[in-house]
Amino acid sequence: MGLLDLIRKLKSSQDKELRILLLGLDNAGKTTLLKKLASEDVSHITPTQGFNIKSVVSSGFKLNVWDIGGQRKIRPYWRNYFENTDVLIYVIDSADQKRFEETGLELSELLEEPKLQGVPLLIYANKQDLLQAAQASEIARGLSLDTIRDRKWHIQACSAQSGEGIKEGIDWMSTVVGKKK
Amino acid sequence: MKLKRFLLRYYPPGIILEYEQGGNLKTKSIDLLDLKVETDVDAVVDEIARKEPLITASKTEQVRKLVQRLQEKLAQKDDHHFYLFKVLRAHILPLTNVAFNKSGSSFITGSYDRTCKVWDTASGEELHTLEGHRNVVYAIAFNNPYGDKIATGSFDKTCKLWSSETGKCYHTFRGHSAEIVCLSFNPQSSVVATGSMDTTAKLWDVQTGQELVSLSGHSAEIISLSFNSTGTQLITGSFDHTVSVWDINSGKRIHSLIGHKAEISSAQFNWDCSLIATGSMDKTCKIWDPPSGRCIGTLRGHDDEVLDVAFDYTGQMLLTASADGTARCYNAVSHNLISKFEGHEGEISKITFNPQGTSVLTASSDKTARLWDPENGRCKQILEGHTDEIFSCAFNYEGNTIITGSKDNTCRIWR
């Protein structure tokens, strides 16, 4: 990777290259999702203190995915990464009902960011493999997603651990940006 | 013209003459870049006396002593073994770049947490946190050799000038329309140059904080810049595959160095500005003749992008670091390969000589920094401990302290 690569990935994306921002609360499963996308082992994942970046080719696009740490003290720095974002992926731990309000607040703040204005939003209702997981439709209602009018959005149930549902989300993303380009 | 005193410069070897002319105190330097331990001192002194009117017969004995001192310094064995002195849990997010002041008494670290911190090298204590940027602090520099000021370039599109002693912000340079990713003070410390993703470089007046000139002409992001040692020229390396040579006074472009087939990663002058070296994503390093702007050599051999290039302090050796995980040392004049550094298990993003030119330091994505012998390519030491890739590394002027900055949010001092 190196600093130079970070700069290159900062550039406004070229054709067929997408800059994707992966956000969500700590322990939502962002890094697991990223690693699963890159077909890497997901058995040992520790809290992300900074960020992880991976480039994945999918549906003819090169996805440069930025996974940003979600702990409270580093959330104010999410803004560092907003520039030139093509798609925002927001990951929710569907089994952690106690934090639905917190995750909803963070998401609504993101949707008000001028730099993310109009950026398509993909929400992964993650951890569907857990028994206590809320359904995607329930989460959508809880977050009042149907009131979002200024961008395309989609909620996708998934399990980053097993990989189930991830591809469907990426497919939605490809069709959305495919039309945009 | 009246000679006032001599100053000695160890790296690169040289004698500085301080003299008076028309009531003004001036300096000029006699570079002894070719000086070796075995060089005949008499011949060197004769040569200096012949060429330099300030060195009269009565001064030659002093000059002889100085040359001998320089030779003694050159003869010192480099058998320093580095150990981890301190881990600084420096920032709450990954570090970007690191830099020493001239004496090495303090150093600075930039970070994704939008701050730059000033550290005391001997104790590892934090002296100041430079706060005010609204995004990543990426490019940082001391105004060496003075070291009383620090410049920080940020993804927030501004550059700030600070007092290194008090941590106070003197100026905020506004004008770039995209991220600032490289910067440098001129040798006189009167001007700061910034290079930006907005494809321009700008020169700023250190005293007044005003923009002096905007250097436009590149068609893509500028990612590397460097002044010549007199401060009359600036080179900028760009993602548009070219390097521009600018005249500082007029703000005009003197040359476009055209030849690389992909983005430039680094562009450097050697000490006496007789050469420019450029690294590129096209897997080569090119050497250019500054007066004509002509390419005089292409160094091939790397299997992947060249990510960094560096001259030694005398400007006679040249290093290349590559994404292929190897680095190389070349004779900068003959372009012959001197040695290969093989062993890293990931790309090498930074490479530098120690000021003595006896050790090469590399920083890699394999979480290690390594020290190499430039003569034979032998790995002298592996600096292990970082838990994520190393983004930056630096030697102090004495060559006995190393700092490494990592994505793991820490900075480590090795000595």
Coordinates of C-alpha atoms in Angstrom, one line a residue:
Chain A
M1 CA 0.0 0.0 0.0
G2 CA 2.2 2.8 1.2
L3 CA 1.5 6.5 1.3
L4 CA 1.8 7.0 -2.4
D5 CA -0.9 4.4 -3.0
L6 CA -3.2 6.2 -0.5
I7 CA -2.8 9.4 -2.6
R8 CA -3.5 7.5 -5.8
K9 CA -6.7 6.1 -4.3
L10 CA -7.7 9.6 -3.3
K11 CA -7.9 10.7 -6.9
S12 CA -11.3 11.2 -8.5
S13 CA -12.1 7.8 -9.7
Q14 CA -11.5 6.9 -13.4
D15 CA -14.0 5.1 -15.5
K16 CA -14.8 1.6 -14.1
E17 CA -13.0 2.5 -10.8
L18 CA -15.2 3.2 -7.8
R19 CA -14.3 4.7 -4.4
I20 CA -16.4 3.0 -1.8
L21 CA -16.7 4.1 1.8
L22 CA -17.5 1.4 4.3
L23 CA -18.8 2.9 7.6
G24 CA -20.8 1.8 10.6
L25 CA -20.4 1.5 14.4
D26 CA -17.6 -0.5 15.9
N27 CA -18.2 -4.2 15.9
A28 CA -20.7 -3.9 13.0
G29 CA -18.6 -6.2 10.9
K30 CA -17.0 -3.8 8.4
T31 CA -13.6 -5.4 8.3
T32 CA -15.1 -8.9 8.1
L33 CA -17.2 -7.7 5.2
L34 CA -14.2 -6.2 3.5
K35 CA -12.1 -9.3 3.9
K36 CA -14.9 -11.5 2.7
L37 CA -15.2 -9.3 -0.4
A38 CA -11.5 -9.8 -1.0
S39 CA -11.9 -13.6 -0.4
E40 CA -9.6 -13.5 2.6
D41 CA -9.7 -15.3 5.9
V42 CA -12.1 -13.8 8.4
S43 CA -11.3 -15.8 11.5
H44 CA -9.0 -13.3 13.2
I45 CA -10.2 -9.7 13.0
T46 CA -9.4 -7.1 15.6
P47 CA -10.9 -3.6 16.0
T48 CA -9.7 -1.3 13.3
Q49 CA -7.8 1.7 14.8
G50 CA -7.4 3.5 11.5
F51 CA -8.5 2.1 8.1
N52 CA -8.1 -0.8 5.8
I53 CA -8.3 -0.6 2.0
K54 CA -8.8 -3.3 -0.5
S55 CA -9.3 -3.3 -4.3
V56 CA -11.8 -5.8 -5.5
V57 CA -12.9 -6.4 -9.1
S58 CA -16.6 -7.1 -9.3
S59 CA -19.1 -6.9 -12.2
G60 CA -16.5 -5.2 -14.4
F61 CA -15.7 -2.5 -11.8
K62 CA -12.6 -2.0 -9.7
L63 CA -13.9 -1.3 -6.3
N64 CA -11.5 0.6 -4.0
V65 CA -13.1 -0.1 -0.7
W66 CA -12.1 2.0 2.4
D67 CA -13.0 0.4 5.7
I68 CA -12.9 3.0 8.4
G69 CA -12.7 2.2 12.1
G70 CA -16.0 2.8 13.9
Q71 CA -15.1 3.4 17.5
R72 CA -16.7 6.4 19.0
K73 CA -13.5 8.4 19.5
I74 CA -12.4 8.0 15.9
R75 CA -15.9 8.6 14.3
P76 CA -15.3 12.4 14.1
Y77 CA -12.5 11.5 11.6
W78 CA -14.8 9.8 9.2
R79 CA -15.0 13.1 7.4
N80 CA -11.3 12.7 6.4
Y81 CA -12.5 10.1 3.8
F82 CA -15.6 11.6 2.3
E83 CA -14.0 13.2 -0.8
N84 CA -14.8 11.6 -4.1
T85 CA -17.0 8.9 -2.7
D86 CA -19.0 7.0 -5.3
V87 CA -21.0 4.7 -3.0
L88 CA -21.5 4.7 0.8
I89 CA -21.9 1.3 2.4
Y90 CA -23.3 1.5 5.9
V91 CA -23.0 -1.7 8.0
I92 CA -25.4 -2.4 10.9
D93 CA -25.1 -5.2 13.5
S94 CA -28.7 -6.5 13.2
A95 CA -28.3 -8.5 16.4
D96 CA -27.3 -5.5 18.6
Q97 CA -30.7 -4.0 19.2
K98 CA -29.4 -1.8 22.0
R99 CA -27.4 0.2 19.6
F100 CA -30.0 0.7 16.9
E101 CA -30.7 4.3 18.1
E102 CA -26.9 5.1 18.1
T103 CA -26.4 3.7 14.6
G104 CA -29.5 5.5 13.3
L105 CA -28.1 8.8 14.6
E106 CA -24.7 8.3 13.0
L107 CA -26.4 7.4 9.7
S108 CA -28.6 10.4 9.7
E109 CA -25.6 12.6 10.3
L110 CA -23.8 11.1 7.4
L111 CA -26.8 11.7 5.1
E112 CA -26.6 15.4 5.9
E113 CA -23.0 15.7 5.0
P114 CA -22.6 18.0 2.0
K115 CA -19.7 16.0 0.6
L116 CA -21.9 12.8 0.6
Q117 CA -24.8 14.5 -1.0
G118 CA -26.6 12.3 -3.5
V119 CA -24.1 9.5 -3.0
P120 CA -26.0 6.1 -3.3
L121 CA -26.4 4.3 0.0
L122 CA -26.2 0.6 0.5
I123 CA -27.1 -0.6 4.0
Y124 CA -26.0 -4.1 5.0
A125 CA -28.1 -5.5 7.8
N126 CA -25.3 -7.7 8.9
K127 CA -25.0 -10.7 11.3
Q128 CA -28.2 -12.4 10.0
D129 CA -26.6 -15.7 11.0
L130 CA -27.2 -14.8 14.7
L131 CA -30.6 -15.9 16.2
Q132 CA -31.5 -12.6 17.7
A133 CA -30.9 -10.6 14.5
A134 CA -33.6 -8.2 13.4
Q135 CA -34.9 -8.6 9.9
A136 CA -33.8 -6.1 7.3
S137 CA -37.4 -4.8 6.8
E138 CA -37.6 -4.2 10.6
I139 CA -34.4 -2.2 10.5
A140 CA -35.5 -0.2 7.5
R141 CA -38.6 0.8 9.4
G142 CA -36.7 1.7 12.5
L143 CA -34.4 3.9 10.5
S144 CA -37.2 5.4 8.5
L145 CA -35.3 4.7 5.3
D146 CA -38.4 5.3 3.2
T147 CA -38.0 9.0 4.0
I148 CA -34.7 9.2 2.1
R149 CA -35.5 11.1 -1.1
D150 CA -32.2 12.6 -2.1
R151 CA -30.4 9.5 -3.2
K152 CA -30.8 5.9 -4.2
W153 CA -30.7 3.5 -1.3
H154 CA -31.0 -0.2 -0.7
I155 CA -31.0 -2.4 2.4
Q156 CA -29.5 -5.9 2.1
A157 CA -29.6 -8.6 4.7
C158 CA -26.3 -10.4 4.9
S159 CA -23.9 -12.4 7.0
A160 CA -20.3 -11.2 6.5
Q161 CA -19.2 -14.2 8.4
S162 CA -20.7 -16.7 5.9
G163 CA -20.7 -14.4 3.0
E164 CA -24.4 -14.8 2.4
G165 CA -26.1 -11.7 0.9
I166 CA -22.9 -9.7 0.2
K167 CA -23.0 -10.4 -3.5
E168 CA -26.6 -9.2 -3.8
G169 CA -25.6 -5.9 -2.3
I170 CA -22.7 -5.4 -4.6
D171 CA -24.9 -6.3 -7.6
W172 CA -27.3 -3.6 -6.6
M173 CA -24.4 -1.2 -6.3
S174 CA -23.1 -2.0 -9.7
T175 CA -26.5 -1.4 -11.4
V176 CA -26.8 1.9 -9.6
V177 CA -23.4 3.3 -10.6
G178 CA -23.6 1.6 -14.0
K179 CA -26.5 3.8 -14.8
K180 CA -24.8 6.9 -13.4
K181 CA -21.6 6.5 -15.5
Chain B
M1 CA 36.3 40.7 1.0
K2 CA 37.6 39.6 4.3
L3 CA 37.5 36.1 5.7
K4 CA 36.0 36.0 9.2
R5 CA 35.9 32.3 10.1
F6 CA 35.7 28.7 9.0
L7 CA 32.7 26.4 9.6
L8 CA 33.0 22.7 9.1
R9 CA 30.3 20.6 7.4
Y10 CA 30.6 16.8 7.9
Y11 CA 27.9 15.6 5.6
P12 CA 28.5 16.0 2.8
P13 CA 32.1 17.0 3.5
G14 CA 32.7 20.7 3.1
I15 CA 34.2 23.9 4.5
I16 CA 32.0 26.9 4.8
L17 CA 33.7 30.3 4.6
E18 CA 32.1 33.2 6.5
Y19 CA 33.4 36.5 5.1
E20 CA 32.6 40.1 5.0
Q21 CA 31.9 42.0 1.8
G22 CA 30.8 45.6 1.7
G23 CA 29.8 45.5 5.4
N24 CA 27.7 42.4 4.9
L25 CA 28.4 39.0 6.4
K26 CA 28.2 36.3 3.7
T27 CA 29.0 32.6 3.4
K28 CA 30.2 30.4 0.6
S29 CA 30.9 26.7 0.7
I30 CA 33.7 24.6 -0.6
D31 CA 32.3 21.2 -1.3
L32 CA 34.7 18.3 -1.0
L33 CA 32.3 15.7 -2.3
D34 CA 35.1 13.4 -3.6
L35 CA 37.1 13.5 -0.4
K36 CA 38.1 10.0 0.7
V37 CA 40.1 8.7 3.7
E38 CA 43.0 8.0 1.4
T39 CA 42.9 11.3 -0.5
D40 CA 46.2 13.2 -0.5
V41 CA 45.5 16.2 1.9
D42 CA 48.3 18.4 0.3
A43 CA 46.7 18.1 -3.1
V44 CA 43.3 19.0 -1.7
V45 CA 44.7 22.1 0.1
D46 CA 46.7 23.2 -2.9
E47 CA 43.6 22.9 -5.1
I48 CA 41.5 25.0 -2.6
A49 CA 44.2 27.7 -2.3
R50 CA 44.5 27.9 -6.1
K51 CA 40.7 28.3 -6.7
E52 CA 39.6 30.3 -3.7
P53 CA 41.0 33.9 -3.3
L54 CA 39.8 34.0 0.3
I55 CA 42.3 31.3 1.2
T56 CA 45.6 33.1 1.4
A57 CA 48.9 31.5 2.2
S58 CA 48.5 32.2 5.9
K59 CA 45.3 30.3 6.0
T60 CA 46.4 27.1 4.4
E61 CA 47.5 25.5 7.6
Q62 CA 44.0 25.9 9.1
V63 CA 42.5 24.5 6.0
R64 CA 44.8 21.5 6.2
K65 CA 43.6 20.8 9.7
L66 CA 39.9 21.1 8.7
V67 CA 40.4 18.7 5.8
Q68 CA 42.1 16.2 8.2
R69 CA 39.2 16.5 10.6
L70 CA 36.8 15.7 7.7
Q71 CA 38.9 12.6 6.8
E72 CA 38.9 11.5 10.4
K73 CA 35.1 11.7 10.4
L74 CA 35.0 9.7 7.1
A75 CA 37.3 7.0 8.7
Q76 CA 34.9 6.3 11.5
K77 CA 33.6 2.8 11.5
D78 CA 29.9 2.4 11.0
D79 CA 29.1 -0.5 13.3
H80 CA 26.2 1.0 15.1
H81 CA 23.6 -1.6 16.2
F82 CA 20.2 -0.1 16.6
Y83 CA 17.8 -1.2 19.3
L84 CA 14.2 -0.1 20.0
F85 CA 14.4 2.8 22.4
K86 CA 10.8 3.9 22.6
V87 CA 7.4 3.2 21.2
L88 CA 5.4 6.4 21.1
R89 CA 1.6 5.8 21.0
A90 CA 1.7 9.0 19.1
H91 CA -1.6 9.4 17.4
I92 CA -5.1 7.9 17.5
L93 CA -5.0 7.3 13.8
P94 CA -2.3 6.2 11.3
L95 CA 0.8 8.3 10.9
T96 CA 1.8 9.8 7.6
N97 CA 5.3 11.3 7.4
V98 CA 8.1 11.9 10.0
A99 CA 11.0 14.3 9.9
F100 CA 14.0 15.3 12.1
N101 CA 15.3 18.8 12.7
K102 CA 18.9 19.3 11.7
S103 CA 20.5 18.5 15.1
G104 CA 18.1 15.6 15.6
S105 CA 17.1 17.0 19.0
S106 CA 13.5 16.9 18.0
F107 CA 11.3 15.4 15.3
I108 CA 7.7 15.7 14.0
T109 CA 5.0 13.2 13.1
G110 CA 2.0 13.9 10.9
S111 CA -1.2 11.9 11.2
Y112 CA -4.7 11.0 9.9
D113 CA -5.9 12.4 13.3
R114 CA -5.3 15.9 11.8
T115 CA -2.5 16.8 14.1
C116 CA 1.3 17.1 13.8
K117 CA 3.2 16.4 17.0
V118 CA 6.6 17.7 18.0
W119 CA 8.8 15.2 20.0
D120 CA 11.9 15.4 22.1
T121 CA 14.2 12.7 20.6
A122 CA 16.3 12.1 23.8
S123 CA 13.3 11.5 26.1
G124 CA 10.6 10.6 23.7
E125 CA 8.4 13.2 25.3
E126 CA 5.7 15.1 23.4
L127 CA 6.6 18.8 23.2
H128 CA 3.7 20.2 21.2
T129 CA 0.6 19.1 19.4
L130 CA 0.0 21.3 16.4
E131 CA -3.8 21.4 16.1
G132 CA -5.9 23.3 13.6
H133 CA -6.1 21.4 10.4
R134 CA -9.4 20.0 9.4
N135 CA -8.2 16.9 7.7
V136 CA -5.2 14.5 7.4
V137 CA -1.8 16.2 8.0
Y138 CA 0.2 14.6 5.3
A139 CA 3.3 16.6 4.3
I140 CA 5.5 18.0 7.1
A141 CA 8.9 19.7 7.3
F142 CA 11.3 21.6 9.5
N143 CA 13.0 24.6 8.1
N144 CA 16.4 23.0 8.4
P145 CA 19.1 23.9 9.1
Y146 CA 17.4 26.5 11.4
G147 CA 14.7 24.3 12.8
D148 CA 12.7 27.1 14.4
K149 CA 9.7 26.6 12.1
I150 CA 7.5 23.7 10.9
A151 CA 5.3 23.6 7.9
T152 CA 2.4 21.2 7.6
G153 CA 0.4 20.4 4.5
S154 CA -3.0 18.9 4.8
F155 CA -5.8 17.2 2.9
D156 CA -7.8 20.2 4.1
K157 CA -6.1 22.1 1.2
T158 CA -4.2 24.4 3.5
C159 CA -0.6 24.6 4.6
K160 CA 0.2 26.0 8.1
L161 CA 3.4 27.5 9.4
W162 CA 4.2 27.0 13.1
S163 CA 6.8 27.9 15.6
S164 CA 8.6 24.7 16.6
E165 CA 9.5 26.2 19.9
T166 CA 6.1 27.4 21.1
G167 CA 3.7 25.4 18.8
K168 CA 2.1 28.7 17.8
C169 CA 0.6 28.9 14.3
Y170 CA 2.1 31.9 12.4
H171 CA 0.2 31.6 9.1
T172 CA -2.3 29.5 7.2
F173 CA -1.6 29.4 3.5
R174 CA -4.9 29.2 1.6
G175 CA -5.3 29.0 -2.1
H176 CA -5.0 25.4 -3.2
S177 CA -8.2 23.8 -4.4
A178 CA -7.3 20.2 -3.5
E179 CA -5.2 18.2 -1.0
I180 CA -1.6 19.3 -0.3
V181 CA 0.7 16.2 -0.5
C182 CA 4.2 17.6 -0.6
L183 CA 6.1 20.6 0.6
S184 CA 9.5 22.0 1.3
F185 CA 11.2 25.1 2.7
N186 CA 13.8 26.7 0.4
P187 CA 17.4 26.5 1.9
Q188 CA 17.2 30.1 3.1
S189 CA 13.9 29.4 4.9
S190 CA 12.3 32.4 3.3
V191 CA 9.9 30.5 1.1
V192 CA 7.6 27.4 1.5
A193 CA 6.7 25.5 -1.7
T194 CA 3.6 23.3 -1.6
G195 CA 2.5 20.7 -4.2
S196 CA -1.1 19.8 -4.5
M197 CA -3.6 17.4 -6.1
D198 CA -5.0 20.5 -7.8
T199 CA -2.0 20.1 -10.3
T200 CA -0.3 23.3 -9.1
A201 CA 2.6 24.1 -6.9
K202 CA 2.6 27.4 -4.9
L203 CA 5.3 29.4 -3.3
W204 CA 4.5 31.2 0.0
D205 CA 6.4 34.0 1.8
V206 CA 7.4 32.7 5.2
Q207 CA 7.5 36.2 6.7
T208 CA 4.2 37.7 5.4
G209 CA 2.2 34.6 4.7
Q210 CA 1.4 35.8 1.2
E211 CA 1.2 33.6 -1.9
L212 CA 4.2 34.6 -4.1
V213 CA 3.4 32.6 -7.2
S214 CA 1.4 29.7 -8.5
L215 CA 3.3 27.3 -10.7
S216 CA 0.8 25.8 -13.2
G217 CA 1.5 23.7 -16.2
H218 CA 1.1 20.1 -15.0
S219 CA -2.0 18.3 -16.3
A220 CA -2.3 16.0 -13.2
E221 CA -1.6 15.9 -9.5
I222 CA 1.8 17.0 -8.2
I223 CA 3.1 14.5 -5.6
S224 CA 6.8 15.3 -5.2
L225 CA 8.8 18.5 -5.1
S226 CA 12.3 19.5 -4.2
F227 CA 14.5 22.7 -4.2
N228 CA 18.0 22.8 -5.5
S229 CA 20.6 23.6 -2.9
T230 CA 20.8 27.3 -3.7
G231 CA 17.0 27.7 -3.8
T232 CA 16.9 29.1 -7.3
Q233 CA 15.1 26.2 -8.8
L234 CA 12.3 23.9 -7.9
I235 CA 11.4 20.5 -9.4
T236 CA 7.9 19.1 -9.3
G237 CA 7.0 15.5 -10.1
S238 CA 3.5 14.8 -11.3
F239 CA 1.0 12.0 -12.1
D240 CA 1.0 13.4 -15.6
H241 CA 4.2 11.4 -16.1
T242 CA 6.5 14.5 -16.3
V243 CA 8.8 16.5 -14.1
S244 CA 9.0 20.3 -14.3
V245 CA 12.0 22.4 -13.5
W246 CA 10.9 25.9 -12.4
D247 CA 12.8 29.1 -12.0
I248 CA 11.9 30.5 -8.6
N249 CA 12.4 34.2 -9.4
S250 CA 10.3 34.4 -12.5
G251 CA 7.9 31.5 -11.7
K252 CA 8.6 30.2 -15.2
R253 CA 9.0 26.6 -16.3
I254 CA 12.6 26.1 -17.5
H255 CA 12.2 22.4 -18.6
S256 CA 9.7 19.6 -18.8
L257 CA 11.4 16.3 -18.3
I258 CA 9.5 14.0 -20.6
G259 CA 10.2 10.3 -21.0
H260 CA 8.5 8.3 -18.2
K261 CA 5.6 6.3 -19.4
A262 CA 3.6 6.4 -16.1
E263 CA 3.1 8.5 -13.0
I264 CA 6.1 10.0 -11.3
S265 CA 6.6 8.8 -7.7
S266 CA 9.6 10.9 -6.6
A267 CA 11.9 13.6 -8.0
Q268 CA 15.2 14.7 -6.4
F269 CA 18.2 16.9 -7.0
N270 CA 21.6 15.6 -6.0
W271 CA 23.7 17.7 -3.7
D272 CA 25.5 19.9 -6.2
C273 CA 22.4 19.9 -8.5
S274 CA 24.4 18.3 -11.3
L275 CA 21.7 15.6 -11.6
I276 CA 18.0 15.0 -11.2
A277 CA 16.7 11.5 -10.4
T278 CA 13.1 10.5 -11.0
G279 CA 11.2 7.4 -10.0
S280 CA 8.1 6.2 -11.8
M281 CA 5.3 3.7 -11.9
D282 CA 6.7 2.7 -15.2
K283 CA 9.2 0.6 -13.1
T284 CA 12.2 2.7 -14.1
C285 CA 14.3 5.4 -12.6
K286 CA 15.6 8.1 -14.9
I287 CA 18.6 10.4 -14.5
W288 CA 18.5 13.9 -16.1
D289 CA 20.9 16.7 -16.9
P290 CA 19.5 19.8 -15.2
P291 CA 20.9 22.5 -17.6
S292 CA 19.6 20.8 -20.8
G293 CA 16.7 18.9 -19.3
R294 CA 17.8 15.8 -21.2
C295 CA 17.5 12.3 -20.0
I296 CA 21.0 10.8 -19.6
G297 CA 20.2 7.4 -18.3
T298 CA 17.3 5.0 -17.5
L299 CA 17.8 2.5 -14.7
R300 CA 15.8 -0.7 -15.4
G301 CA 15.7 -3.8 -13.5
H302 CA 12.8 -3.5 -11.1
D303 CA 9.8 -5.8 -11.8
D304 CA 7.2 -3.3 -10.4
E305 CA 6.7 0.4 -9.8
V306 CA 9.5 2.5 -8.5
L307 CA 8.1 4.1 -5.4
D308 CA 11.0 6.2 -4.1
V309 CA 14.4 7.4 -5.1
A310 CA 17.2 9.0 -3.0
F311 CA 20.7 10.3 -3.5
D312 CA 23.4 10.0 -0.8
Y313 CA 24.5 13.2 0.8
T314 CA 27.4 13.7 -1.7
G315 CA 25.1 12.9 -4.7
Q316 CA 27.3 10.2 -6.1
M317 CA 25.1 7.2 -5.3
L318 CA 21.4 6.7 -6.1
L319 CA 18.9 4.4 -4.4
T320 CA 15.6 3.1 -5.9
A321 CA 12.8 1.4 -3.9
S322 CA 10.2 -0.7 -5.6
A323 CA 6.8 -2.3 -5.2
D324 CA 8.6 -5.5 -6.2
G325 CA 9.9 -5.6 -2.6
T326 CA 13.5 -4.9 -3.6
A327 CA 15.7 -1.9 -3.6
R328 CA 18.9 -1.1 -5.6
C329 CA 21.9 1.1 -5.2
Y330 CA 23.5 2.7 -8.3
N331 CA 26.5 4.8 -9.1
A332 CA 24.8 8.0 -10.0
V333 CA 27.5 9.0 -12.5
S334 CA 28.3 5.7 -14.3
H335 CA 24.7 4.3 -13.7
N336 CA 26.3 1.0 -12.8
L337 CA 24.5 -1.2 -10.3
I338 CA 26.4 -1.3 -7.1
S339 CA 24.1 -3.6 -5.0
K340 CA 20.7 -5.1 -4.6
F341 CA 18.7 -5.2 -1.4
E342 CA 16.6 -8.3 -1.3
G343 CA 14.7 -9.7 1.7
H344 CA 11.6 -7.6 2.3
E345 CA 8.3 -9.5 2.1
G346 CA 6.3 -6.5 0.8
E347 CA 6.7 -3.4 -1.2
I348 CA 9.3 -0.8 -0.1
S349 CA 7.7 2.6 0.0
K350 CA 10.6 4.7 1.4
I351 CA 14.4 4.6 1.1
T352 CA 17.1 6.8 2.4
F353 CA 20.9 6.8 3.1
N354 CA 22.3 7.8 6.5
P355 CA 24.2 11.1 6.1
Q356 CA 27.5 9.2 6.2
G357 CA 26.4 7.2 3.1
T358 CA 27.4 3.9 4.9
S359 CA 23.9 2.5 5.6
V360 CA 20.7 2.4 3.7
L361 CA 17.3 2.4 5.5
T362 CA 14.2 1.0 3.9
A363 CA 10.5 1.0 5.1
S364 CA 8.1 -1.6 3.9
S365 CA 4.6 -2.8 4.0
D366 CA 5.9 -6.0 5.6
K367 CA 5.9 -4.1 8.9
T368 CA 9.7 -3.9 9.1
A369 CA 12.4 -1.4 8.4
R370 CA 15.8 -2.7 7.4
L371 CA 19.3 -1.5 7.3
W372 CA 21.6 -2.5 4.4
D373 CA 25.2 -2.2 3.4
P374 CA 25.3 -0.2 0.2
E375 CA 28.5 -1.7 -0.9
N376 CA 27.5 -5.4 -1.0
G377 CA 23.7 -5.4 -0.5
R378 CA 24.0 -7.3 2.8
C379 CA 21.1 -6.8 5.3
K380 CA 22.7 -5.5 8.4
Q381 CA 19.6 -5.3 10.6
I382 CA 15.9 -5.8 10.7
L383 CA 13.9 -3.3 12.8
E384 CA 10.9 -5.3 13.9
G385 CA 8.0 -4.5 16.1
H386 CA 5.5 -2.4 14.2
T387 CA 2.2 -4.2 13.9
D388 CA 1.2 -2.7 10.6
E389 CA 2.9 -1.3 7.5
I390 CA 5.6 1.4 7.9
F391 CA 4.8 4.5 5.9
S392 CA 7.9 6.6 6.7
C393 CA 11.4 6.5 8.2
A394 CA 14.2 8.9 8.8
F395 CA 17.8 9.1 10.0
N396 CA 19.0 12.0 12.2
Y397 CA 22.1 13.9 11.0
E398 CA 24.5 12.0 13.2
G399 CA 23.2 8.8 11.7
N400 CA 22.7 7.2 15.1
T401 CA 19.0 7.5 15.6
I402 CA 16.1 6.3 13.4
I403 CA 12.4 7.1 13.6
T404 CA 9.7 5.0 11.9
G405 CA 6.1 6.0 11.4
S406 CA 3.4 3.4 10.9
K407 CA -0.2 2.7 10.0
D408 CA -0.3 1.1 13.5
N409 CA -0.7 4.7 15.0
T410 CA 2.8 4.5 16.6
C411 CA 6.1 6.0 16.0
R412 CA 9.2 4.2 17.1
I413 CA 12.6 5.6 18.1
W414 CA 15.6 3.3 17.4
R415 CA 19.1 4.1 18.5

